[in-house]
Coordinates of C-alpha atoms in Angstrom, one line a residue:
M1147 CA 40.0 -3.8 22.5
K1148 CA 43.1 -5.8 23.1
E1149 CA 44.4 -5.8 26.6
A1150 CA 48.0 -6.9 26.5
R1151 CA 49.3 -7.3 30.0
E1152 CA 50.5 -9.8 32.2
P1153 CA 47.6 -11.8 33.8
R1154 CA 46.5 -11.1 37.4
P1155 CA 47.3 -14.3 39.7
G1156 CA 45.0 -17.1 38.4
P1157 CA 43.0 -19.7 40.8
T1158 CA 45.3 -21.2 43.2
I1159 CA 43.8 -24.5 42.4
T1160 CA 43.2 -25.5 38.7
P1161 CA 40.0 -27.7 38.6
K1162 CA 40.9 -31.3 37.7
E1163 CA 39.7 -33.5 34.7
Q1164 CA 38.6 -30.5 32.7
V1165 CA 40.5 -31.2 29.3
S1166 CA 39.8 -33.9 26.4
I1167 CA 42.9 -34.3 24.2
V1168 CA 42.1 -35.6 20.8
V1169 CA 45.1 -37.4 19.1
I1170 CA 44.7 -38.3 15.6
A1171 CA 46.9 -41.0 13.9
F1172 CA 47.3 -42.8 10.5
N1173 CA 50.1 -45.2 9.8
D1174 CA 52.3 -43.7 12.4
A1175 CA 53.0 -46.5 14.7
V1176 CA 56.7 -45.2 15.1
H1177 CA 55.7 -41.7 16.5
V1178 CA 52.3 -42.2 17.9
R1179 CA 53.3 -43.5 21.4
D1180 CA 55.2 -40.5 22.0
A1181 CA 52.4 -38.1 21.3
V1182 CA 49.9 -40.0 23.5
R1183 CA 52.5 -40.3 26.2
S1184 CA 53.1 -36.5 26.2
A1185 CA 49.1 -36.1 26.4
L1186 CA 48.8 -38.2 29.3
A1187 CA 51.8 -36.7 31.0
Q1188 CA 49.7 -33.4 31.0
G1189 CA 48.5 -34.2 34.7
D1190 CA 45.2 -34.1 36.4
V1191 CA 43.8 -31.3 34.4
V1192 CA 43.2 -34.0 31.6
R1193 CA 39.9 -35.8 31.9
E1194 CA 40.6 -38.1 29.0
V1195 CA 42.8 -38.6 25.9
I1196 CA 40.8 -39.7 22.9
A1197 CA 43.1 -41.3 20.1
V1198 CA 41.4 -41.7 16.8
D1199 CA 43.1 -44.3 14.5
D1200 CA 42.1 -43.5 10.9
A1201 CA 42.1 -47.1 9.6
S1202 CA 45.8 -47.6 9.8
T1203 CA 47.5 -50.6 8.5
D1204 CA 50.9 -50.3 10.1
G1205 CA 50.2 -51.5 13.7
T1206 CA 49.1 -47.9 15.0
G1207 CA 45.9 -49.3 16.2
E1208 CA 47.5 -52.2 18.1
A1209 CA 49.9 -49.7 19.6
L1210 CA 47.2 -47.4 20.8
D1211 CA 45.3 -50.4 22.3
A1212 CA 48.3 -51.5 24.3
L1213 CA 48.7 -48.0 25.6
A1214 CA 45.0 -47.9 26.8
H1215 CA 45.6 -51.0 28.6
G1216 CA 48.0 -49.1 30.9
D1217 CA 46.0 -45.9 31.3
D1218 CA 42.2 -45.8 31.7
R1219 CA 42.2 -42.1 30.8
L1220 CA 43.1 -43.3 27.2
R1221 CA 40.3 -44.1 24.9
V1222 CA 40.8 -45.4 21.4
I1223 CA 38.5 -45.0 18.3
H1224 CA 39.0 -47.3 15.4
R1225 CA 37.8 -46.0 12.0
T1226 CA 37.1 -48.7 9.6
E1227 CA 37.6 -46.7 6.5
N1228 CA 40.3 -44.1 5.9
S1229 CA 38.9 -40.6 5.8
G1230 CA 41.8 -39.3 3.4
G1231 CA 42.4 -36.3 5.9
C1232 CA 42.6 -34.9 9.3
G1233 CA 39.3 -33.3 9.6
S1234 CA 37.2 -36.5 10.0
P1235 CA 39.1 -38.1 12.6
R1236 CA 39.3 -34.9 14.6
N1237 CA 35.6 -34.7 14.2
D1238 CA 35.2 -38.3 15.6
G1239 CA 37.2 -37.2 18.8
L1240 CA 35.4 -34.0 19.3
R1241 CA 32.1 -35.7 19.3
A1242 CA 33.3 -38.3 21.7
A1243 CA 35.0 -35.7 24.0
T1244 CA 33.3 -35.2 27.5
G1245 CA 35.7 -32.5 29.0
R1246 CA 34.7 -29.0 29.4
F1247 CA 37.5 -28.1 27.0
V1248 CA 39.2 -29.8 24.1
M1249 CA 42.5 -29.6 22.4
F1250 CA 44.0 -31.4 19.5
L1251 CA 47.3 -33.1 18.8
D1252 CA 48.9 -34.8 15.7
S1253 CA 50.5 -38.2 16.0
D1254 CA 54.1 -37.1 15.1
D1255 CA 54.0 -34.1 17.5
V1256 CA 54.2 -33.8 21.2
L1257 CA 52.9 -31.6 24.0
P1258 CA 55.4 -29.9 26.2
P1259 CA 55.1 -30.4 30.1
N1260 CA 52.2 -28.2 31.5
A1261 CA 50.8 -27.3 28.0
A1262 CA 47.1 -28.2 29.1
R1263 CA 47.5 -26.6 32.5
S1264 CA 48.7 -23.3 31.2
L1265 CA 46.0 -23.0 28.6
L1266 CA 43.2 -24.1 31.2
T1267 CA 44.5 -21.5 33.8
A1268 CA 44.4 -18.9 31.1
A1269 CA 40.8 -19.9 29.9
L1270 CA 39.3 -20.0 33.4
H1271 CA 41.1 -16.9 34.4
H1272 CA 39.9 -14.7 31.5
D1273 CA 36.6 -16.7 30.9
A1274 CA 37.7 -17.2 27.5
P1275 CA 36.2 -20.0 25.1
V1276 CA 39.5 -19.9 23.0
V1277 CA 43.2 -19.7 24.4
A1278 CA 46.2 -20.0 22.1
G1279 CA 49.7 -20.5 23.1
A1280 CA 53.2 -20.6 21.6
C1281 CA 54.2 -23.3 19.1
V1282 CA 57.6 -24.2 17.9
R1283 CA 58.6 -26.2 14.8
R1284 CA 61.3 -28.5 15.8
E1285 CA 63.6 -29.6 12.9
L1286 CA 64.5 -33.1 13.2
P1287 CA 67.0 -34.8 13.7
A1288 CA 69.0 -31.5 14.4
G1289 CA 66.7 -30.5 17.1
R1290 CA 66.6 -26.7 16.0
D1291 CA 63.5 -24.9 17.4
V1292 CA 62.0 -22.2 15.3
P1293 CA 59.1 -20.3 17.0
W1294 CA 55.8 -20.1 15.0
Q1295 CA 54.4 -16.7 14.7
P1296 CA 56.4 -15.5 17.9
A1297 CA 55.1 -11.8 17.4
L1298 CA 51.7 -13.1 18.6
Y1299 CA 52.8 -14.7 21.8
R1300 CA 55.5 -12.3 23.2
E1301 CA 53.3 -11.4 26.2
A1302 CA 49.9 -12.6 27.7
A1303 CA 47.0 -10.8 26.2
L1304 CA 43.1 -10.7 26.0
H1305 CA 41.5 -10.0 22.9
Q1306 CA 37.8 -9.1 23.1
S1307 CA 37.3 -10.3 19.5
A1308 CA 39.5 -11.1 16.5
E1309 CA 37.8 -8.4 14.7
D1310 CA 39.6 -5.9 17.0
S1311 CA 43.0 -7.9 16.8
P1312 CA 43.1 -9.2 13.0
Q1313 CA 46.9 -10.1 13.3
L1314 CA 45.4 -13.4 15.1
I1315 CA 44.4 -14.8 11.5
R1316 CA 48.2 -15.3 10.9
D1317 CA 48.1 -18.4 13.2
T1318 CA 46.1 -20.9 11.3
L1319 CA 47.1 -23.8 13.4
C1320 CA 44.3 -25.5 15.5
V1321 CA 46.6 -27.6 17.7
N1322 CA 48.3 -24.8 20.0
K1323 CA 44.9 -23.8 21.1
L1324 CA 42.4 -24.7 23.8
Y1325 CA 38.5 -24.6 23.0
A1326 CA 35.6 -24.6 25.1
T1327 CA 33.4 -27.6 23.9
A1328 CA 30.3 -25.7 24.7
F1329 CA 31.4 -22.9 22.6
L1330 CA 32.2 -25.2 19.6
S1331 CA 29.0 -26.9 19.9
A1332 CA 26.8 -23.7 20.1
H1333 CA 28.3 -22.5 16.9
G1334 CA 28.3 -25.6 15.1
I1335 CA 32.1 -25.4 14.6
A1336 CA 33.8 -28.6 13.4
F1337 CA 36.5 -29.4 10.8
P1338 CA 35.9 -30.1 7.0
E1339 CA 35.0 -33.8 6.4
G1340 CA 37.0 -36.2 4.2
R1341 CA 40.0 -35.6 2.1
Y1342 CA 40.2 -31.9 2.7
T1343 CA 43.9 -30.5 2.8
Y1344 CA 44.5 -27.7 5.1
E1345 CA 41.3 -28.3 7.1
D1346 CA 42.8 -26.4 10.0
F1347 CA 42.6 -23.1 8.0
V1348 CA 38.8 -23.5 7.7
F1349 CA 38.4 -24.7 11.5
T1350 CA 40.4 -21.6 12.6
A1351 CA 38.4 -19.1 10.6
R1352 CA 35.3 -20.6 11.9
V1353 CA 36.6 -20.1 15.5
L1354 CA 37.9 -16.6 15.0
A1355 CA 34.6 -15.4 13.2
A1356 CA 32.7 -16.7 16.3
A1357 CA 34.7 -16.1 19.3
S1358 CA 33.9 -13.2 21.6
R1359 CA 37.1 -13.4 23.8
I1360 CA 40.3 -15.0 22.8
A1361 CA 43.4 -15.2 25.1
T1362 CA 46.9 -15.6 24.3
I1363 CA 49.8 -16.8 26.5
P1364 CA 53.6 -16.9 25.9
D1365 CA 53.9 -20.2 27.4
P1366 CA 55.0 -23.1 25.0
V1367 CA 52.1 -25.5 24.5
Y1368 CA 52.9 -27.4 21.2
V1369 CA 56.0 -29.1 19.6
W1370 CA 55.5 -29.2 15.8
H1371 CA 57.9 -31.8 14.6
V1372 CA 59.4 -31.3 11.0
R1373 CA 60.9 -34.3 9.4
R1374 CA 62.1 -33.2 5.9
S1375 CA 63.8 -36.5 5.5
A1376 CA 60.8 -38.6 6.2
A1377 CA 59.6 -41.2 3.7
R1378 CA 56.0 -39.9 4.0
Q1379 CA 55.8 -36.1 4.3
S1380 CA 53.4 -34.3 6.3
I1381 CA 50.8 -32.2 4.4
S1382 CA 52.7 -28.9 5.0
L1383 CA 55.9 -30.4 3.6
A1384 CA 54.3 -32.3 0.7
R1385 CA 54.4 -29.5 -1.7
E1386 CA 56.1 -31.3 -4.8
D1387 CA 52.5 -31.6 -6.6
V1388 CA 50.6 -28.5 -7.7
T1389 CA 47.5 -29.9 -6.2
N1390 CA 48.9 -29.0 -2.8
W1391 CA 48.9 -25.4 -3.8
Q1392 CA 45.4 -25.8 -5.2
A1393 CA 44.2 -27.3 -2.0
R1394 CA 45.8 -24.3 -0.1
I1395 CA 44.1 -21.8 -2.3
E1396 CA 40.7 -23.4 -1.8
A1397 CA 41.3 -23.5 2.0
H1398 CA 42.1 -19.9 2.1
R1399 CA 39.3 -18.8 -0.3
A1400 CA 36.8 -20.6 2.0
S1401 CA 38.3 -18.9 5.2
V1402 CA 37.8 -15.6 3.5
Q1403 CA 34.2 -16.5 2.7
I1404 CA 33.8 -17.5 6.3
F1405 CA 34.8 -14.1 7.5
Q1406 CA 32.8 -12.1 4.9
D1407 CA 29.6 -14.2 5.7
A1408 CA 30.0 -13.3 9.4
G1409 CA 30.2 -9.7 8.5
H1410 CA 34.1 -9.4 9.5
K1411 CA 35.4 -7.4 6.6
A1412 CA 38.6 -6.6 8.6
L1413 CA 39.5 -10.2 9.1
A1414 CA 38.7 -11.1 5.6
H1415 CA 41.2 -8.3 4.3
A1416 CA 43.7 -9.5 7.0
A1417 CA 43.4 -13.1 5.6
E1418 CA 44.2 -11.8 2.2
T1419 CA 47.2 -9.9 3.3
K1420 CA 48.5 -13.0 5.3
F1421 CA 48.1 -15.1 2.2
L1422 CA 50.5 -12.8 0.4
D1423 CA 53.0 -12.4 3.1
H1424 CA 53.3 -15.9 3.9
D1425 CA 51.7 -18.5 1.5
L1426 CA 52.6 -16.9 -1.7
R1427 CA 56.3 -16.0 -0.5
M1428 CA 56.6 -19.5 0.7
Y1429 CA 55.7 -21.1 -2.5
V1430 CA 57.4 -18.6 -4.8
R1431 CA 60.6 -19.5 -3.0
E1432 CA 60.4 -23.0 -4.3
L1433 CA 59.1 -22.2 -7.8
H1434 CA 62.5 -22.4 -9.5
T1435 CA 62.8 -26.1 -8.2
R1436 CA 59.7 -27.3 -9.9
G1437 CA 59.2 -28.5 -13.5
S1438 CA 57.8 -26.6 -16.5
D1439 CA 54.2 -28.2 -16.0
Y1440 CA 54.2 -27.5 -12.3
R1441 CA 55.1 -23.8 -13.0
T1442 CA 52.6 -23.4 -15.7
A1443 CA 49.8 -24.8 -13.5
W1444 CA 50.9 -22.8 -10.5
W1445 CA 51.0 -19.6 -12.4
R1446 CA 47.6 -20.0 -13.8
L1447 CA 46.0 -20.9 -10.5
T1448 CA 47.8 -18.0 -8.6
R1449 CA 46.8 -15.4 -11.4
D1450 CA 43.2 -16.8 -11.2
Y1451 CA 43.1 -16.3 -7.4
L1452 CA 45.1 -12.9 -7.1
A1453 CA 42.7 -11.5 -9.7
G1454 CA 40.1 -11.2 -6.9
F1455 CA 42.1 -9.1 -4.7
D1456 CA 41.4 -5.5 -4.8
E1457 CA 44.3 -2.9 -4.7
A1458 CA 43.7 -2.1 -1.2
G1459 CA 44.6 -5.6 -0.4
L1460 CA 47.7 -5.6 -2.3
R1461 CA 48.9 -2.4 -0.8
A1462 CA 48.4 -3.7 2.7
A1463 CA 50.9 -6.5 2.2
R1464 CA 54.7 -5.9 2.6
A1465 CA 56.7 -4.6 -0.4
P1466 CA 58.2 -7.8 -1.4
A1467 CA 55.0 -9.7 -1.4
R1468 CA 52.9 -7.1 -3.3
W1469 CA 55.7 -6.9 -6.0
L1470 CA 55.5 -10.7 -6.4
A1471 CA 51.9 -10.6 -6.7
R1472 CA 51.9 -7.8 -9.3
V1473 CA 54.4 -9.6 -11.4
V1474 CA 52.2 -12.8 -11.6
L1475 CA 49.2 -10.6 -12.4
A1476 CA 51.0 -8.8 -15.1
S1477 CA 52.5 -11.7 -16.9
P1478 CA 50.2 -14.5 -18.4
T1479 CA 53.3 -16.9 -18.4
P1480 CA 56.0 -17.8 -15.7
R1481 CA 59.0 -15.5 -16.0
D1482 CA 61.9 -14.1 -14.0
L1483 CA 62.0 -17.1 -11.6
E1484 CA 65.4 -16.4 -10.2
R1485 CA 64.4 -12.8 -9.5
L1486 CA 61.2 -13.9 -8.1
T1487 CA 62.8 -16.5 -5.8
Q1488 CA 65.4 -14.2 -4.3
L1489 CA 62.9 -11.5 -3.7
A1490 CA 60.6 -14.0 -2.0
A1491 CA 63.3 -15.1 0.4
R1492 CA 63.5 -14.0 4.1
P1493 CA 65.2 -11.5 4.1
G1494 CA 64.4 -10.6 0.3
R1495 CA 66.7 -9.8 -2.2
L1496 CA 66.0 -7.6 -5.4
L1497 CA 68.3 -8.6 -8.1
P1498 CA 69.5 -6.4 -10.8
P1499 CA 68.9 -5.1 -13.5
Y1500 CA 67.1 -2.2 -11.9
A1501 CA 64.8 -0.7 -14.5
E1502 CA 62.9 2.7 -14.6
A1503 CA 59.7 4.0 -16.2
D1504 CA 59.1 7.8 -16.3
G1505 CA 61.3 8.2 -13.5
Q1506 CA 59.9 5.4 -11.5
A1507 CA 61.4 2.2 -10.2
V1508 CA 59.8 -0.9 -12.1
W1509 CA 60.1 -4.5 -12.2
A1510 CA 61.3 -4.7 -16.0
P1511 CA 61.2 -2.5 -18.9
D1512 CA 58.5 -4.6 -20.5
L1513 CA 56.5 -4.5 -17.3
P1514 CA 56.3 -1.0 -16.6
Q1515 CA 52.9 -1.3 -14.9
V1516 CA 54.6 -3.3 -12.0
G1517 CA 56.0 -0.3 -9.8
L1518 CA 58.3 -1.1 -7.1
D1519 CA 56.6 1.4 -4.8
A1520 CA 58.0 2.8 -1.5
L1521 CA 61.6 2.0 -2.4
G1522 CA 62.4 5.6 -2.0
T1523 CA 61.0 5.8 1.6
K1524 CA 61.8 2.6 3.0
P1525 CA 64.3 2.7 5.9
M1526 CA 67.6 1.4 5.0
H1527 CA 67.2 -1.8 7.1
R1528 CA 64.1 -2.9 5.1
L1529 CA 65.6 -2.5 1.7
P1530 CA 65.9 -5.6 -0.3
V1531 CA 69.6 -5.2 -1.0
T1532 CA 71.4 -7.9 -3.0
I1533 CA 74.9 -8.9 -1.9
D1534 CA 76.7 -11.5 -4.1
A1535 CA 79.0 -14.0 -2.4
E1536 CA 81.5 -16.3 -4.2
P1537 CA 83.1 -18.7 -1.9
A1538 CA 86.5 -20.1 -2.8
I1539 CA 87.3 -23.0 -0.4
G1540 CA 91.0 -24.0 -0.2
P1541 CA 94.0 -23.8 1.8
R1542 CA 93.3 -20.1 2.1
S1543 CA 89.4 -20.0 2.2
T1544 CA 88.1 -16.5 0.9
L1545 CA 84.6 -14.9 0.2
R1546 CA 84.4 -12.5 -2.6
L1547 CA 81.4 -10.0 -2.2
R1548 CA 79.7 -7.7 -4.3
V1549 CA 77.2 -5.2 -2.8
H1550 CA 74.8 -3.8 -5.5
D1551 CA 73.2 -0.4 -5.3
L1552 CA 69.6 -0.1 -5.1
Y1553 CA 68.2 3.0 -7.2
G1554 CA 70.7 5.3 -5.7
R1555 CA 69.9 4.5 -2.0
L1556 CA 73.3 3.0 -1.2
S1557 CA 75.2 5.5 -2.9
A1558 CA 73.5 8.3 -1.0
A1559 CA 74.3 6.4 2.2
G1560 CA 78.0 5.6 1.4
P1561 CA 78.7 2.1 2.2
V1562 CA 82.3 1.9 3.8
S1563 CA 82.7 -1.6 5.5
I1564 CA 80.9 -5.1 5.7
D1565 CA 80.9 -7.8 8.6
I1566 CA 80.2 -11.5 7.6
E1567 CA 78.7 -13.1 10.5
L1568 CA 78.4 -17.0 10.8
R1569 CA 75.6 -18.5 12.9
R1570 CA 75.3 -22.1 13.7
R1571 CA 71.8 -23.2 12.4
R1572 CA 70.8 -25.8 15.0
D1573 CA 71.0 -23.2 18.0
D1574 CA 71.5 -20.0 16.4
R1575 CA 74.8 -19.7 18.1
R1576 CA 77.1 -16.8 17.0
G1577 CA 80.2 -17.8 15.4
P1578 CA 83.2 -15.9 14.0
V1579 CA 82.7 -12.3 12.3
H1580 CA 85.0 -11.4 9.6
T1581 CA 85.1 -7.5 8.7
A1582 CA 86.4 -5.9 5.4
A1583 CA 86.4 -2.4 3.8
L1584 CA 84.2 -1.9 0.9
T1585 CA 85.7 -0.5 -2.2
P1586 CA 83.7 1.2 -5.2
A1587 CA 83.9 -1.2 -8.2
P1588 CA 85.3 0.4 -11.3
P1589 CA 82.4 1.6 -13.6
T1590 CA 81.9 -0.1 -16.9
A1591 CA 79.5 0.7 -19.7
G1592 CA 76.0 -0.3 -18.7
S1593 CA 77.0 -1.6 -15.3
E1594 CA 75.1 -0.9 -11.9
T1595 CA 77.1 0.8 -9.1
C1596 CA 78.6 -1.7 -6.9
W1597 CA 81.0 -2.1 -3.8
T1598 CA 83.5 -4.9 -3.4
A1599 CA 85.3 -6.6 -0.6
E1600 CA 87.1 -9.9 0.1
V1601 CA 87.2 -11.6 3.5
V1602 CA 89.2 -14.5 4.7
L1603 CA 87.3 -17.5 6.5
D1604 CA 88.8 -19.6 9.2
L1605 CA 86.9 -22.7 8.8
A1606 CA 88.9 -24.6 11.4
T1607 CA 87.3 -22.3 14.2
L1608 CA 83.7 -23.5 13.2
I1609 CA 84.6 -27.1 14.6
E1610 CA 84.2 -27.5 18.3
R1611 CA 87.0 -29.9 19.6
G1612 CA 85.6 -32.9 21.3
S1613 CA 82.1 -32.2 20.0
A1614 CA 80.1 -35.4 19.8
R1615 CA 78.5 -34.0 16.6
S1616 CA 81.6 -33.1 14.8
A1617 CA 81.6 -36.1 12.3
D1618 CA 78.4 -34.8 10.9
P1619 CA 78.4 -31.7 8.8
E1620 CA 77.3 -28.9 10.8
P1621 CA 75.3 -26.1 8.7
W1622 CA 76.3 -22.5 9.4
D1623 CA 74.2 -19.5 8.0
L1624 CA 76.0 -16.4 6.9
M1625 CA 74.7 -12.9 7.2
A1626 CA 76.3 -9.6 6.5
E1627 CA 76.1 -6.3 8.1
V1628 CA 76.9 -3.1 6.1
R1629 CA 78.0 0.2 7.7
C1630 CA 77.6 3.4 6.0
E1631 CA 79.3 6.9 6.1
D1632 CA 76.0 8.7 7.2
G1633 CA 75.8 6.4 10.1
D1634 CA 73.1 4.1 8.9
G1635 CA 73.5 0.4 8.0
F1636 CA 71.5 -2.7 7.2
R1637 CA 71.8 -6.6 7.5
A1638 CA 71.3 -8.9 4.5
S1639 CA 71.8 -12.5 3.6
L1640 CA 74.2 -13.3 1.1
R1641 CA 73.3 -14.6 -2.6
A1642 CA 75.2 -17.7 -3.3
M1643 CA 77.3 -17.4 -6.5
G1644 CA 79.9 -18.9 -8.7
P1645 CA 81.6 -22.2 -9.1
G1646 CA 82.8 -22.5 -5.6
L1647 CA 79.5 -24.2 -4.4
R1648 CA 80.9 -27.6 -4.1
R1649 CA 82.2 -30.0 -1.3
R1650 CA 86.0 -29.7 -0.7
V1651 CA 88.2 -31.7 1.6
L1652 CA 91.1 -29.9 3.0
P1653 CA 94.1 -30.6 5.3
S1654 CA 93.7 -29.4 8.9
R1655 CA 96.6 -29.1 11.5
R1656 CA 94.1 -29.5 14.2
H1657 CA 91.8 -32.1 13.0
G1658 CA 93.8 -33.9 10.1
L1659 CA 91.0 -33.3 7.6
L1660 CA 88.3 -30.6 7.2
L1661 CA 85.4 -31.1 5.0
A1662 CA 83.6 -27.8 3.7
Q1663 CA 80.7 -27.4 1.4
P1664 CA 79.3 -24.1 0.6
Y1665 CA 75.8 -24.3 -1.0
A1666 CA 72.6 -22.2 -2.0
T1667 CA 69.6 -22.7 0.3
T1668 CA 66.1 -23.2 -1.4
G1669 CA 66.0 -19.3 -1.2
G1670 CA 69.3 -18.8 -2.8
A1671 CA 71.2 -17.5 0.3
L1672 CA 74.6 -18.8 0.9
S1673 CA 75.2 -21.2 3.8
L1674 CA 78.2 -23.5 4.7
R1675 CA 78.3 -27.2 6.0
V1676 CA 81.6 -28.1 7.9
A1677 CA 82.6 -31.3 9.4
A1678 CA 86.1 -32.5 10.8
G1679 CA 88.1 -35.6 10.8
L1680 CA 88.8 -38.7 8.7
R1681 CA 85.5 -40.2 10.2
S1682 CA 83.3 -37.6 8.8
V1683 CA 84.8 -38.0 5.3
W1684 CA 84.3 -41.9 5.4
R1685 CA 80.8 -41.4 6.5
I1686 CA 79.9 -39.0 4.1
A1687 CA 81.6 -41.2 1.3
A1688 CA 79.7 -44.1 2.6
R1689 CA 76.5 -42.2 2.2
R1690 CA 77.1 -41.1 -1.2
F1691 CA 78.0 -44.5 -2.6
G1692 CA 75.3 -46.1 -0.8
R1693 CA 72.8 -44.3 -2.9

C-alpha cells in the first residue's frame, strides 16, 4: 500500500560520506564544470564524485582532471573508446562507486543545493533502497522551469512496491533518484551497454520491478537543462531522424518485457498506457513537421508496435491518446496530419469536420471503426474543443475568434462569453485578460454550429517599462476561458489561423516602436512574441541578415 504523508522527523544527524555521485560526460567541456561543482557542493553527505569521460576530444577530460586537483573527493575515469551511449559510462561509475548510495548526473545538468542530503535523509528514514525526488526542466536561455511529472512529487510518500503504485512508471528518469548500491548489486541492475538510446527506460524498469520500498519526496533534486538551440542536441531533443522513435519503441518494449518477466502485469499495463499518453502524443505533435519518408517510416513502426496492445490497454489511456492510436491502427498510410497534431497537443483540440456513423461520433466517414468514445460523458472542462483565432496586428490589434461546437455538447451548455488570457512563458506571469460576448454564427449549408467574437489586444501593456529583457522578444501564451448559460465552462488553447501569423513593426507612443509576431507553436496553438524599442528591431534585423 502507498502511504502518502509527511514523514516523521528524520535523524538529527545525517551520516557523512554516504553518497557516490556518478557524472558522465562526452565532448561537453563547456558545461561539465558546472555539473561537477554542483555535485561537490552537496556537502559532507557526499563520499565521492566519480566523473567518467567517454573518450572526449574537446578538452572535457582535461577539465575534469583540473577539477580533481582541487578536490580529492573527485575521481576521474577516462574511457579510451567512446561507447556511443550513456549506459556504459554510467556502469563504469557504478562499478567504481564505494558509497552506500549512488546517484547519477549528466554533464549538461546540475544538482540543486541539498539534493543528495534530502534524498539520503528519506532513504535512511524509510529504510528504502530507492528514493525519487522532484525534477525540473529548465528551458535555456530563458530560464523557465517546467516541473517533470509533478503529480508524483506533490507530497512525501512511501510506496511498498511499484506494483501497488503503478503511476511511478511515468517517471522514467534515472537521474532524480538515489539508489542503495547493495540493492543494485543484489539484483544485478545495470544500464544497457553500448549505443543504446533511452537506456534509462530499461534501467528504471529493472529498478521498479525489483524494489520492495520506494520513497518519493517533493524536494527539488535535479535540474534538467533543455537547450533547444544547442549545436549538438541531447538524445531527448534529437528527434529529427526516425531512428530515434525506433529506439524509443525498442526501449519501451524492453521495459514492458522486464515487468512481464517479473510477474508485474499491472506495471506492464501501466507502461503501455504511459506510452500512449506521453510518448505517442509527443511524437504525433511533431509529425506534420517531418518529411514524407519520415512519416511513412514512423507510421509503419507505430502501427506494428501498437498492434501488440490489447483493447484494455487502449481504453486505459486518455481519450486523445487512444483516439490517436486507433487512427494509426486503422489506416495503413499517414493521413489527417493536421487533425492528429492538434489532437495530440496539450490541451488537445479536435478539429472539424465531426462525422457520425449509426448515431455515434467517429473520426471520419471512411474510418467508422475509429469511434470517439466518451465524448458524451466527458465533463465540459475535459472536452477537446477547438477555438480558432485569427490575429490582425496593426494600430488596432484584434483577435477574431470562432468556437466550434462538439457533437452538440456546447449547444446544450450555451456559450455566452469568452476571456482571452495572456501568460508570460518564462515565469507563467498572468498578463491582461480581454473579455468579449460570444454570438452564434449565421448558419450556412453544411456548416458546423459555431460562436464568434472579437477582442482588442493592447500589446503595449505586455512590455515592462525598464525591463532588462525588453530588447528581446518575449513569448506570451494565450488561453481562452468560455462561460456558458448553464453555469459550466472550460479552458482551451487557441488554434493559430489566418494570414496574420507574421512579424509586424508598429509605432508606439510609449516605446517608439513595438515589434509583434503572432505564431503557431509546434502543436498549433497561438502564441505571441513582443519586443519594444528601436534596439530590439535592429537586433532582430541583424540576426535575420546574419543568417
